[in-house]
mmCIF file of C-alpha atoms in Angstrom:
data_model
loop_
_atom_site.group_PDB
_atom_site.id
_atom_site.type_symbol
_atom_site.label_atom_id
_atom_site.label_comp_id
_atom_site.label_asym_id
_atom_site.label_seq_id
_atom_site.Cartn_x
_atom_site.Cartn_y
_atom_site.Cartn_z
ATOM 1 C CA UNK A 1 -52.385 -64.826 -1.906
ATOM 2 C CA UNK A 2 -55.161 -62.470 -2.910
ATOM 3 C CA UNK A 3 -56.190 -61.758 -6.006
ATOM 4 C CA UNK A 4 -53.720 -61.329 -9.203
ATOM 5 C CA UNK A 5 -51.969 -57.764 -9.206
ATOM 6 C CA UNK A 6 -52.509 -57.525 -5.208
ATOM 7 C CA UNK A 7 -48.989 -58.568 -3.909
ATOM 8 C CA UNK A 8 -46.327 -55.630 -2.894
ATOM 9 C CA UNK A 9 -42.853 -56.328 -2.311
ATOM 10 C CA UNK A 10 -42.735 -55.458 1.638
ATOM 11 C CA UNK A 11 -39.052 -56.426 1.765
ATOM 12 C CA UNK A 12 -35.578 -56.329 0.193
ATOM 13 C CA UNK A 13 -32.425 -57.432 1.447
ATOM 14 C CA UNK A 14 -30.411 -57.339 -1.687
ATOM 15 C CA UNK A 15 -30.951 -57.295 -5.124
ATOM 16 C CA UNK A 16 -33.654 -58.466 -7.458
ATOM 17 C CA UNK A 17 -35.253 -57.901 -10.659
ATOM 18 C CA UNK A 18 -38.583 -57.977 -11.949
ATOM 19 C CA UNK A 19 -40.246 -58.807 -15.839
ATOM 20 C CA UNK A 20 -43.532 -57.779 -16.347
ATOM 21 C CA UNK A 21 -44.447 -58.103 -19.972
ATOM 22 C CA UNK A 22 -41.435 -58.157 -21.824
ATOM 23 C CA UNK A 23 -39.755 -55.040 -19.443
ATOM 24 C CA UNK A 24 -37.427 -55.832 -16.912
ATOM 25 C CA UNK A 25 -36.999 -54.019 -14.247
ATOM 26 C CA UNK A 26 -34.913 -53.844 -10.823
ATOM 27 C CA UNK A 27 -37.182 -54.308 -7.677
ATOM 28 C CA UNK A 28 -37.367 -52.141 -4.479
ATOM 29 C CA UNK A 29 -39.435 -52.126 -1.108
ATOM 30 C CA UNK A 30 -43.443 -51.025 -2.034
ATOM 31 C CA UNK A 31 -43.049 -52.275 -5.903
ATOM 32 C CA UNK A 32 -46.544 -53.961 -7.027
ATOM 33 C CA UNK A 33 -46.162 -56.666 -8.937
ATOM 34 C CA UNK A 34 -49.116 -58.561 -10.884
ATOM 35 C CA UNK A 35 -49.662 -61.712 -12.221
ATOM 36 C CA UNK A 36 -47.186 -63.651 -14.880
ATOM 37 C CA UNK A 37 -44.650 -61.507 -13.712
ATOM 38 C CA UNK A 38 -40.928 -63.172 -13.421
ATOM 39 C CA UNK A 39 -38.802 -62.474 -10.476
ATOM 40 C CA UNK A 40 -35.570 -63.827 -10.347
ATOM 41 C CA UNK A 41 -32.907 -62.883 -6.757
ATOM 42 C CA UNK A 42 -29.088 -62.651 -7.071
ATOM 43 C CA UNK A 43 -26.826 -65.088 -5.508
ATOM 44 C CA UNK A 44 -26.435 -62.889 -2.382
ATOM 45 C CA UNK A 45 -29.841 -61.981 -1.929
ATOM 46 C CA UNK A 46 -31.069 -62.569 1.652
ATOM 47 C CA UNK A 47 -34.557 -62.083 1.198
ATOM 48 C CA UNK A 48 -37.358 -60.770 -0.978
ATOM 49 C CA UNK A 49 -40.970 -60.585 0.822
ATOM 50 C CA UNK A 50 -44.224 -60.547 -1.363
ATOM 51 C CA UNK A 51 -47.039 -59.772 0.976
ATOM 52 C CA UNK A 52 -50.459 -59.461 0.861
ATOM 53 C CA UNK A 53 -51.329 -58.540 4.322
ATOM 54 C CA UNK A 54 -54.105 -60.608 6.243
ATOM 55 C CA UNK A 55 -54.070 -62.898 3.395
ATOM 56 C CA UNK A 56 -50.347 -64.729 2.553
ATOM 57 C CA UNK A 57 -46.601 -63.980 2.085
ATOM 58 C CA UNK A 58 -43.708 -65.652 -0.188
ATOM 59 C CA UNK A 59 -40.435 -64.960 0.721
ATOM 60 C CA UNK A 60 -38.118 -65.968 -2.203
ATOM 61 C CA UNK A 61 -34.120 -66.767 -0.920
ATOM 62 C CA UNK A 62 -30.823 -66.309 -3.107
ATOM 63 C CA UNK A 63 -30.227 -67.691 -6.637
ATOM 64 C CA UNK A 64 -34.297 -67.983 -7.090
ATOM 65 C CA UNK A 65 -36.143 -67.612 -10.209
ATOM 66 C CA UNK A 66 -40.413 -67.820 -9.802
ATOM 67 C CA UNK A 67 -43.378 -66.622 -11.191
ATOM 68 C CA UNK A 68 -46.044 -64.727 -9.734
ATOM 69 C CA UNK A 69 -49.698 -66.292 -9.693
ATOM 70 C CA UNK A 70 -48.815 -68.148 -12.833
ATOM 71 C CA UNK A 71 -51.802 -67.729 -15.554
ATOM 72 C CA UNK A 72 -51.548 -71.403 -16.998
ATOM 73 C CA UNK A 73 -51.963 -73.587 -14.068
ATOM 74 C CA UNK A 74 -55.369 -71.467 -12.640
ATOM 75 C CA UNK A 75 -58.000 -73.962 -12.836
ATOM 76 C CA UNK A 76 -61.363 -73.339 -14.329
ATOM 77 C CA UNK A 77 -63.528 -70.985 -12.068
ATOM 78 C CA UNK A 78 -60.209 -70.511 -9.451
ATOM 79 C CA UNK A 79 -57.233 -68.400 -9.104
ATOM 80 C CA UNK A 80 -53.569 -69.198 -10.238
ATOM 81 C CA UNK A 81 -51.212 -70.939 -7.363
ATOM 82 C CA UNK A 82 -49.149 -67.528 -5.414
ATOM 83 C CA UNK A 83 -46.589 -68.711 -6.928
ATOM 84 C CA UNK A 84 -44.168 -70.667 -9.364
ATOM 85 C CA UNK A 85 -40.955 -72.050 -7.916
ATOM 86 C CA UNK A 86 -38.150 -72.745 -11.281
ATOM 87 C CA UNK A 87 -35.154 -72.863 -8.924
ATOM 88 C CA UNK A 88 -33.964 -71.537 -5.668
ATOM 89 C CA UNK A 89 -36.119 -71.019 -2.621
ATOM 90 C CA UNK A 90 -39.334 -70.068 -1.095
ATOM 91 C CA UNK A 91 -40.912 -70.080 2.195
ATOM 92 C CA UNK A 92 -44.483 -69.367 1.394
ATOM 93 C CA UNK A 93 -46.744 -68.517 4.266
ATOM 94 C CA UNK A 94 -50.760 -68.543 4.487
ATOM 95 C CA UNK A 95 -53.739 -67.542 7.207
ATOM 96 C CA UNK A 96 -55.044 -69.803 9.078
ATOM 97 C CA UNK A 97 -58.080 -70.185 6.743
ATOM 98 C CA UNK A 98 -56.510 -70.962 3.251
ATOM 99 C CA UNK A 99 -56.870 -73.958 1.369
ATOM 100 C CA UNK A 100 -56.164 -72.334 -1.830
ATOM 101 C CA UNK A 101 -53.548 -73.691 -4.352
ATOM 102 C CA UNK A 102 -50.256 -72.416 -2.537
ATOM 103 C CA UNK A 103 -47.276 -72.980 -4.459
ATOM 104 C CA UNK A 104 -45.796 -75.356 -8.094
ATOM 105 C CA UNK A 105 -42.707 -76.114 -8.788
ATOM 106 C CA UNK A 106 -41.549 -78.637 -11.409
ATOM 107 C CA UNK A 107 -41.650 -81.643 -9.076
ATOM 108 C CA UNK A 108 -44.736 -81.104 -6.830
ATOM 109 C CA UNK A 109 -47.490 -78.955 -6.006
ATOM 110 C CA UNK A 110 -48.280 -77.675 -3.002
ATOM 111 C CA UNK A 111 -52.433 -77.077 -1.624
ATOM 112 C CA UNK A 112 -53.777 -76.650 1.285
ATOM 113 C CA UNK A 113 -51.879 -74.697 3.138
ATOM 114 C CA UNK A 114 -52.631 -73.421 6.527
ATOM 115 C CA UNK A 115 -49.583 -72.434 7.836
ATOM 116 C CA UNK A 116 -45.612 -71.975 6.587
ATOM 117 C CA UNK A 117 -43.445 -74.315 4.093
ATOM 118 C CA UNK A 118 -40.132 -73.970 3.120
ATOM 119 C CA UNK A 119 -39.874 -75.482 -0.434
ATOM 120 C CA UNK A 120 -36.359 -76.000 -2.476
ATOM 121 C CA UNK A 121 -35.385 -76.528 -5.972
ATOM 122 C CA UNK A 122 -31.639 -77.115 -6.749
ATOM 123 C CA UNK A 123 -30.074 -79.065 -9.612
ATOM 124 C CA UNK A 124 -32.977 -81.861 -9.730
ATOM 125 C CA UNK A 125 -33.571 -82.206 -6.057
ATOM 126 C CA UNK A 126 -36.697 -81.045 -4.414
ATOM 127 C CA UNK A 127 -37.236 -80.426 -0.864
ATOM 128 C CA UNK A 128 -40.348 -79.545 1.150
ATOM 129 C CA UNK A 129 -40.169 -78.873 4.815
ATOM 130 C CA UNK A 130 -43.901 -77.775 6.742
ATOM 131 C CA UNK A 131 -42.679 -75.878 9.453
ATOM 132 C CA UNK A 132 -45.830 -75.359 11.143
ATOM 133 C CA UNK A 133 -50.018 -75.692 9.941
ATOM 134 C CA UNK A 134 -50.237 -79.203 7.438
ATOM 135 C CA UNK A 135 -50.475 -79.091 3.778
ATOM 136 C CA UNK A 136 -51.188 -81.642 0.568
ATOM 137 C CA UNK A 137 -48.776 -82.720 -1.604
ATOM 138 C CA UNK A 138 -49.201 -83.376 -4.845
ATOM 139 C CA UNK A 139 -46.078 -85.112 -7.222
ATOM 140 C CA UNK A 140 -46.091 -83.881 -10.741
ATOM 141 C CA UNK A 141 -44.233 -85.383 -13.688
ATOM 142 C CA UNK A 142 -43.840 -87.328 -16.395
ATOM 143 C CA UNK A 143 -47.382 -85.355 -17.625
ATOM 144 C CA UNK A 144 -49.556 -86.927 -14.997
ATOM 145 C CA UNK A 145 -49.863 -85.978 -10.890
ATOM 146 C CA UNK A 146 -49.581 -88.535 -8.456
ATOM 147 C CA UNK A 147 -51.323 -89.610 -5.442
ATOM 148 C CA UNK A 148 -51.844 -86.602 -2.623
ATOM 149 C CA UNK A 149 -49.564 -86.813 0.560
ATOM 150 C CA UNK A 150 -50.730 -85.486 3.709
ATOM 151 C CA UNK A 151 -48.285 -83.684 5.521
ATOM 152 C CA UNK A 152 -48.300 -81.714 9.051
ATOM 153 C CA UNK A 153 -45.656 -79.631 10.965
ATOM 154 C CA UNK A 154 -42.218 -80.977 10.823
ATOM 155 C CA UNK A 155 -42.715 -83.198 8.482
ATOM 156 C CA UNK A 156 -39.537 -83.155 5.681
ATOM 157 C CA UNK A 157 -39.912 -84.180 1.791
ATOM 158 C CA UNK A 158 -37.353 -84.867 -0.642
ATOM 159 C CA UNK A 159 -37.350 -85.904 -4.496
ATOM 160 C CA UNK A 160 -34.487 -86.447 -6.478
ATOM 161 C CA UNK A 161 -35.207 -86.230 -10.482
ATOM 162 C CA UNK A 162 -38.031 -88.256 -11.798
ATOM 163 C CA UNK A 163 -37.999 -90.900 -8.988
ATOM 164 C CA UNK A 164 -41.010 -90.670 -6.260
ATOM 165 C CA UNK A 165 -40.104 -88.612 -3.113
ATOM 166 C CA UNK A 166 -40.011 -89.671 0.414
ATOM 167 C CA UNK A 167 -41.433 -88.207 3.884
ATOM 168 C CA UNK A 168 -39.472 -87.997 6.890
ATOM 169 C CA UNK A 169 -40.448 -86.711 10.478
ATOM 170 C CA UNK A 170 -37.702 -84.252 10.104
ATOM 171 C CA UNK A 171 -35.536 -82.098 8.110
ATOM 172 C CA UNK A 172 -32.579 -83.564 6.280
ATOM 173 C CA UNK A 173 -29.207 -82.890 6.698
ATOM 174 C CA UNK A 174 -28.943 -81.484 3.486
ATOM 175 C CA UNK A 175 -31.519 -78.670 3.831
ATOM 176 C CA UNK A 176 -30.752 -77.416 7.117
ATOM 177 C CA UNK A 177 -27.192 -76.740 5.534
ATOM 178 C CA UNK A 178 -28.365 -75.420 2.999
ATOM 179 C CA UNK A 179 -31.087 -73.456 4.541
ATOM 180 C CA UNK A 180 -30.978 -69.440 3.882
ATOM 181 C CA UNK A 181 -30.243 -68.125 7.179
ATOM 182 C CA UNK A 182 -33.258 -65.326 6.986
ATOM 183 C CA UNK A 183 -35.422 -68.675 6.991
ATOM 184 C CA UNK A 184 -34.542 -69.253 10.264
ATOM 185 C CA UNK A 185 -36.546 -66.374 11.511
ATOM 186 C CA UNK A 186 -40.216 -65.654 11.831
ATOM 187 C CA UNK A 187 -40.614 -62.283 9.671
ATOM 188 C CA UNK A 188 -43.619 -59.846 11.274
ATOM 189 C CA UNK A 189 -45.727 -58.746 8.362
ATOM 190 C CA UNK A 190 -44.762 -54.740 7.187
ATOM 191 C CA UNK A 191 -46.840 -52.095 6.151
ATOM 192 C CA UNK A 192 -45.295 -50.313 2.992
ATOM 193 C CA UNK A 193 -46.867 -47.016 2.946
ATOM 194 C CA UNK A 194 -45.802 -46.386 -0.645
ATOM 195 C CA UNK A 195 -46.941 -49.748 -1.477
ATOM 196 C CA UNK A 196 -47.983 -49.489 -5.623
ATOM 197 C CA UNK A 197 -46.463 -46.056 -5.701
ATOM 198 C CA UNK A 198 -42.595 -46.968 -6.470
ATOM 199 C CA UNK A 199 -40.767 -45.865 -9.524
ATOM 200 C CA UNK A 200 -39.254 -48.924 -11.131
ATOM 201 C CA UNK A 201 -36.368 -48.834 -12.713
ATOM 202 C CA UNK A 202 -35.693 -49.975 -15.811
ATOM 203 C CA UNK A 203 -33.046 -52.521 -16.792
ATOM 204 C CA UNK A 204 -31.806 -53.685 -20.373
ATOM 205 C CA UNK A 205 -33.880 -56.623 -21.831
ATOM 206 C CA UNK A 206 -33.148 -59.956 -21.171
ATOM 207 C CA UNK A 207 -30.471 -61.948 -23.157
ATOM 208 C CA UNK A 208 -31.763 -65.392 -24.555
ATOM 209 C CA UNK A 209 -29.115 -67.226 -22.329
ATOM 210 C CA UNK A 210 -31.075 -65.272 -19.681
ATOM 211 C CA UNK A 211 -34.423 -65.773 -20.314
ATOM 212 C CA UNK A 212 -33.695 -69.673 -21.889
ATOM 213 C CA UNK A 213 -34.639 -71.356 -18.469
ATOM 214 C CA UNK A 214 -38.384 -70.414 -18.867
ATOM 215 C CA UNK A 215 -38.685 -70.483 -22.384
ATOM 216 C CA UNK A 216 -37.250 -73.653 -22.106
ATOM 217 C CA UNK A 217 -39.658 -74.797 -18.997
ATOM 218 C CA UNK A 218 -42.676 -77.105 -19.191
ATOM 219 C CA UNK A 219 -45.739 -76.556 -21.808
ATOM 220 C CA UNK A 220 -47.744 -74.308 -18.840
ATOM 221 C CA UNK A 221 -45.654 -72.093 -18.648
ATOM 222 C CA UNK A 222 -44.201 -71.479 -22.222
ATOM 223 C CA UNK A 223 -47.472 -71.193 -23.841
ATOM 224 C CA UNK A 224 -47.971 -67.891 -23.594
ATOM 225 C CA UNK A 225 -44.221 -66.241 -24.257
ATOM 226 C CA UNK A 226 -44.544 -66.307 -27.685
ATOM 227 C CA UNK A 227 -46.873 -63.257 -27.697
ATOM 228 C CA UNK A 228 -45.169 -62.253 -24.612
ATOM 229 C CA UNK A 229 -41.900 -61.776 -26.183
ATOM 230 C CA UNK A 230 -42.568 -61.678 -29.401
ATOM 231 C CA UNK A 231 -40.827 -58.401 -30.228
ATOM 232 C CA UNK A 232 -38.073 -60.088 -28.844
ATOM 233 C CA UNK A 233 -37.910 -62.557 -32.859
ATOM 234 C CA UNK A 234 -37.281 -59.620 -34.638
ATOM 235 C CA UNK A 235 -33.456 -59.394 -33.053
ATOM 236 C CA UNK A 236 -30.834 -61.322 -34.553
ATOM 237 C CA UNK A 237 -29.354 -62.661 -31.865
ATOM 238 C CA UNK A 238 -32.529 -63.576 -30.072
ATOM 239 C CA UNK A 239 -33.817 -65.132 -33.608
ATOM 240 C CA UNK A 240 -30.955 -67.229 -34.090
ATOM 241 C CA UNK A 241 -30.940 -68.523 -30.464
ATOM 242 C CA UNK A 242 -34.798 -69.338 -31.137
ATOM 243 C CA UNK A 243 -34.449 -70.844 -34.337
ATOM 244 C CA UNK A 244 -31.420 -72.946 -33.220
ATOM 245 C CA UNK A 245 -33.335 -74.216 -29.851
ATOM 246 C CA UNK A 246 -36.379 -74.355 -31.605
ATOM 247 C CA UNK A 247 -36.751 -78.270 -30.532
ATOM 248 C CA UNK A 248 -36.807 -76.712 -26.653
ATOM 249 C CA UNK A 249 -39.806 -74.349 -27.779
ATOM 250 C CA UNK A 250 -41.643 -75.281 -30.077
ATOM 251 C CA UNK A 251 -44.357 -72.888 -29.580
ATOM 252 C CA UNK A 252 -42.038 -70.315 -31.351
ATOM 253 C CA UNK A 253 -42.564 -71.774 -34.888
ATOM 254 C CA UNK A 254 -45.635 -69.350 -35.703
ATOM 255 C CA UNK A 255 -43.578 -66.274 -34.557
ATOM 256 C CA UNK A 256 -40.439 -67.528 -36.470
ATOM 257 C CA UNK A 257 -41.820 -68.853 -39.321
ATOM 258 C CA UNK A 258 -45.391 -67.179 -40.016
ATOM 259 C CA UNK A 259 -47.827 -69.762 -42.076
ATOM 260 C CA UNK A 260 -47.913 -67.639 -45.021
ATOM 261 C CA UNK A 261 -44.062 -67.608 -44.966
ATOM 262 C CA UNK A 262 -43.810 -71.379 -44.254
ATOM 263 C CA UNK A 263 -45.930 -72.178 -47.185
ATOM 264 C CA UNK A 264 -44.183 -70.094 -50.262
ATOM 265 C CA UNK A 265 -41.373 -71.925 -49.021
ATOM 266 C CA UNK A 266 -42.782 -75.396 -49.123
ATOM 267 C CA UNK A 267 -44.253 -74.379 -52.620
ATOM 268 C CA UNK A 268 -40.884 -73.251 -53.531
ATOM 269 C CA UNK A 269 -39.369 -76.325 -52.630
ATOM 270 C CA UNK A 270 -41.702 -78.484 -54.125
ATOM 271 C CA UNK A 271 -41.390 -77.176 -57.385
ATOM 272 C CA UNK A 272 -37.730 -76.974 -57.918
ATOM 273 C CA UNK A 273 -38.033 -80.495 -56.681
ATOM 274 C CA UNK A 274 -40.053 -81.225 -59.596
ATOM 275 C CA UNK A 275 -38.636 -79.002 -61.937
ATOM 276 C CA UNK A 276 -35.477 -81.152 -60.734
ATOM 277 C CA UNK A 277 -37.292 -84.818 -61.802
ATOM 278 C CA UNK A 278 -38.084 -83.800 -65.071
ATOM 279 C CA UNK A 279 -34.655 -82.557 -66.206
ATOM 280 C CA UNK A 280 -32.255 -85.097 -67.874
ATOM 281 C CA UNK A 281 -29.372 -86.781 -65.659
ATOM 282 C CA UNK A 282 -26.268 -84.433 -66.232
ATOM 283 C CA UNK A 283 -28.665 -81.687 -67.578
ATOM 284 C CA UNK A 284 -26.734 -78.297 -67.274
ATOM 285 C CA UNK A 285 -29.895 -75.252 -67.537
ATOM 286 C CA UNK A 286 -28.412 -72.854 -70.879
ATOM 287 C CA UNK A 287 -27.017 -69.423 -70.027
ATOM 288 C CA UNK A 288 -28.897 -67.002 -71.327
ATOM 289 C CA UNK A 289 -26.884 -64.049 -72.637
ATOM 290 C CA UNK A 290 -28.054 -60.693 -72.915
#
């Protein structure tokens, strides 16, 4: 896709929502949405189209949560992948002349593209289906990429948790079942005269069960919610979830537990604990009366 901050959302069968900063908000047909910025799809959603005419499209299915041009995995001196595929589906489609960084999930990467691939992420599986052009595949995990694949039209991928994926002449099974039936259809490009121009409308923040499947995603991604949400600490509820799945996240220890604060603690600590060793065994400190 073009540049960060250039994609509109040229179509909307059903419903979807938007976080862009730390503000949620529902999407609709001409909404622009810029880089970091979270969409997640309902379970009934047929279809939301990100287009950037002349340039590439990413149509995200049902039950999908991605990123937009996601800041952390931009290479020195390039532009961030279109886009970052958590769960669900997207069918991301380029011109003819890409062979820019396409698409990441937590299994693969996806690069040069020149043409349209369908790629899946459900409960630890992975599938990647080139319906037409070729593309490169690249198998992430485990903190180190593997070797590239070269794949053309037709050709089928499929990855199952940590263990290497295989390449098939043809779809599985599996996906075509599962496939989202507005995949089945070649989507003309629509201008959105109002593109940029749509009110958005705003929706209550995110719980902590909501938002826990990215703050809990890999280092990449989490590195910069911290500052992103870091409003967010100063609510009870959202504090306690942090603090108890701090282990998930540990990024959040400088919001939750600012240097300063961590230190008169320690130095609290340490001197009752020697304030402890010097007292007698069975020593009871006097009450002081008044």
């Amino acid at each position: 896709m073009a540049a960060p901050g250039a994609g509109f959302v040229s179509l909307l069968d059903g419903e979807a929502t938007a976080l862009s900063g730390a503000a949620r908000v529902g999407v609709s047909e001409g909404m622009r949405l810029g880089a970091a910025t979270i969409v997640e799809t309902g379970p009934k959603t047929a279809l939301l189209r990100i287009d950037d005419p002349g340039s590439a499209a990413v149509d995200l299915g049902p039950a999908t949560r991605a990123m937009l041009w996601p800041p952390g995995f931009a290479a020195r001196g390039t532009r961030a992948p279109a886009v970052y595929l958590l769960q669900g589906w997207a069918k991301i489609s380029t011109a003819a002349d890409s062979a820019l960084p396409a698409l990441v999930s937590p299994a693969l990467e996806l690069r040069r593209l020149t043409g349209v691939a369908v790629v899946c992420v459900e409960q630890g599986e992975t599938m990647l289906f080139v319906e037409s052009g070729h593309a490169q595949l690249i198998e992430r995990g485990n903190g180190q990429d593997g070797a590239a694949l070269s794949l053309g039209a037709g050709d089928f991928y499929a990855r199952s948790g940590a263990e290497r994926g295989q390449v098939m002449p043809r779809p599985s099974t599996a996906l075509l079942r599962r496939l989202p039936p507005a995949y089945r259809d070649t989507l003309p490009a629509r201008a959105v005269s109002a593109r940029g121009s749509t009110q958005a409308r705003p929706l209550a923040a995110p719980s902590y069960a909501e938002l826990q499947p990215w703050l809990a995603a890999e280092p990449a991604l989490r590195r910069a919610f911290p500052q992103r949400f870091a409003l967010r600490a100063r609510e009870p509820e959202f504090r306690r979830a942090l603090v108890v799945h701090l282990a998930t996240h540990p990024e959040w220890r400088g919001v939750l537990f600012p240097p300063e604060t961590e230190a008169v603690h320690t130095a609290l600590t340490l001197s009752q604990a020697d304030e402890g060793a010097a007292r007698p065994s069975g020593f009871v400190p006097p009450v002081t009366r008044p």
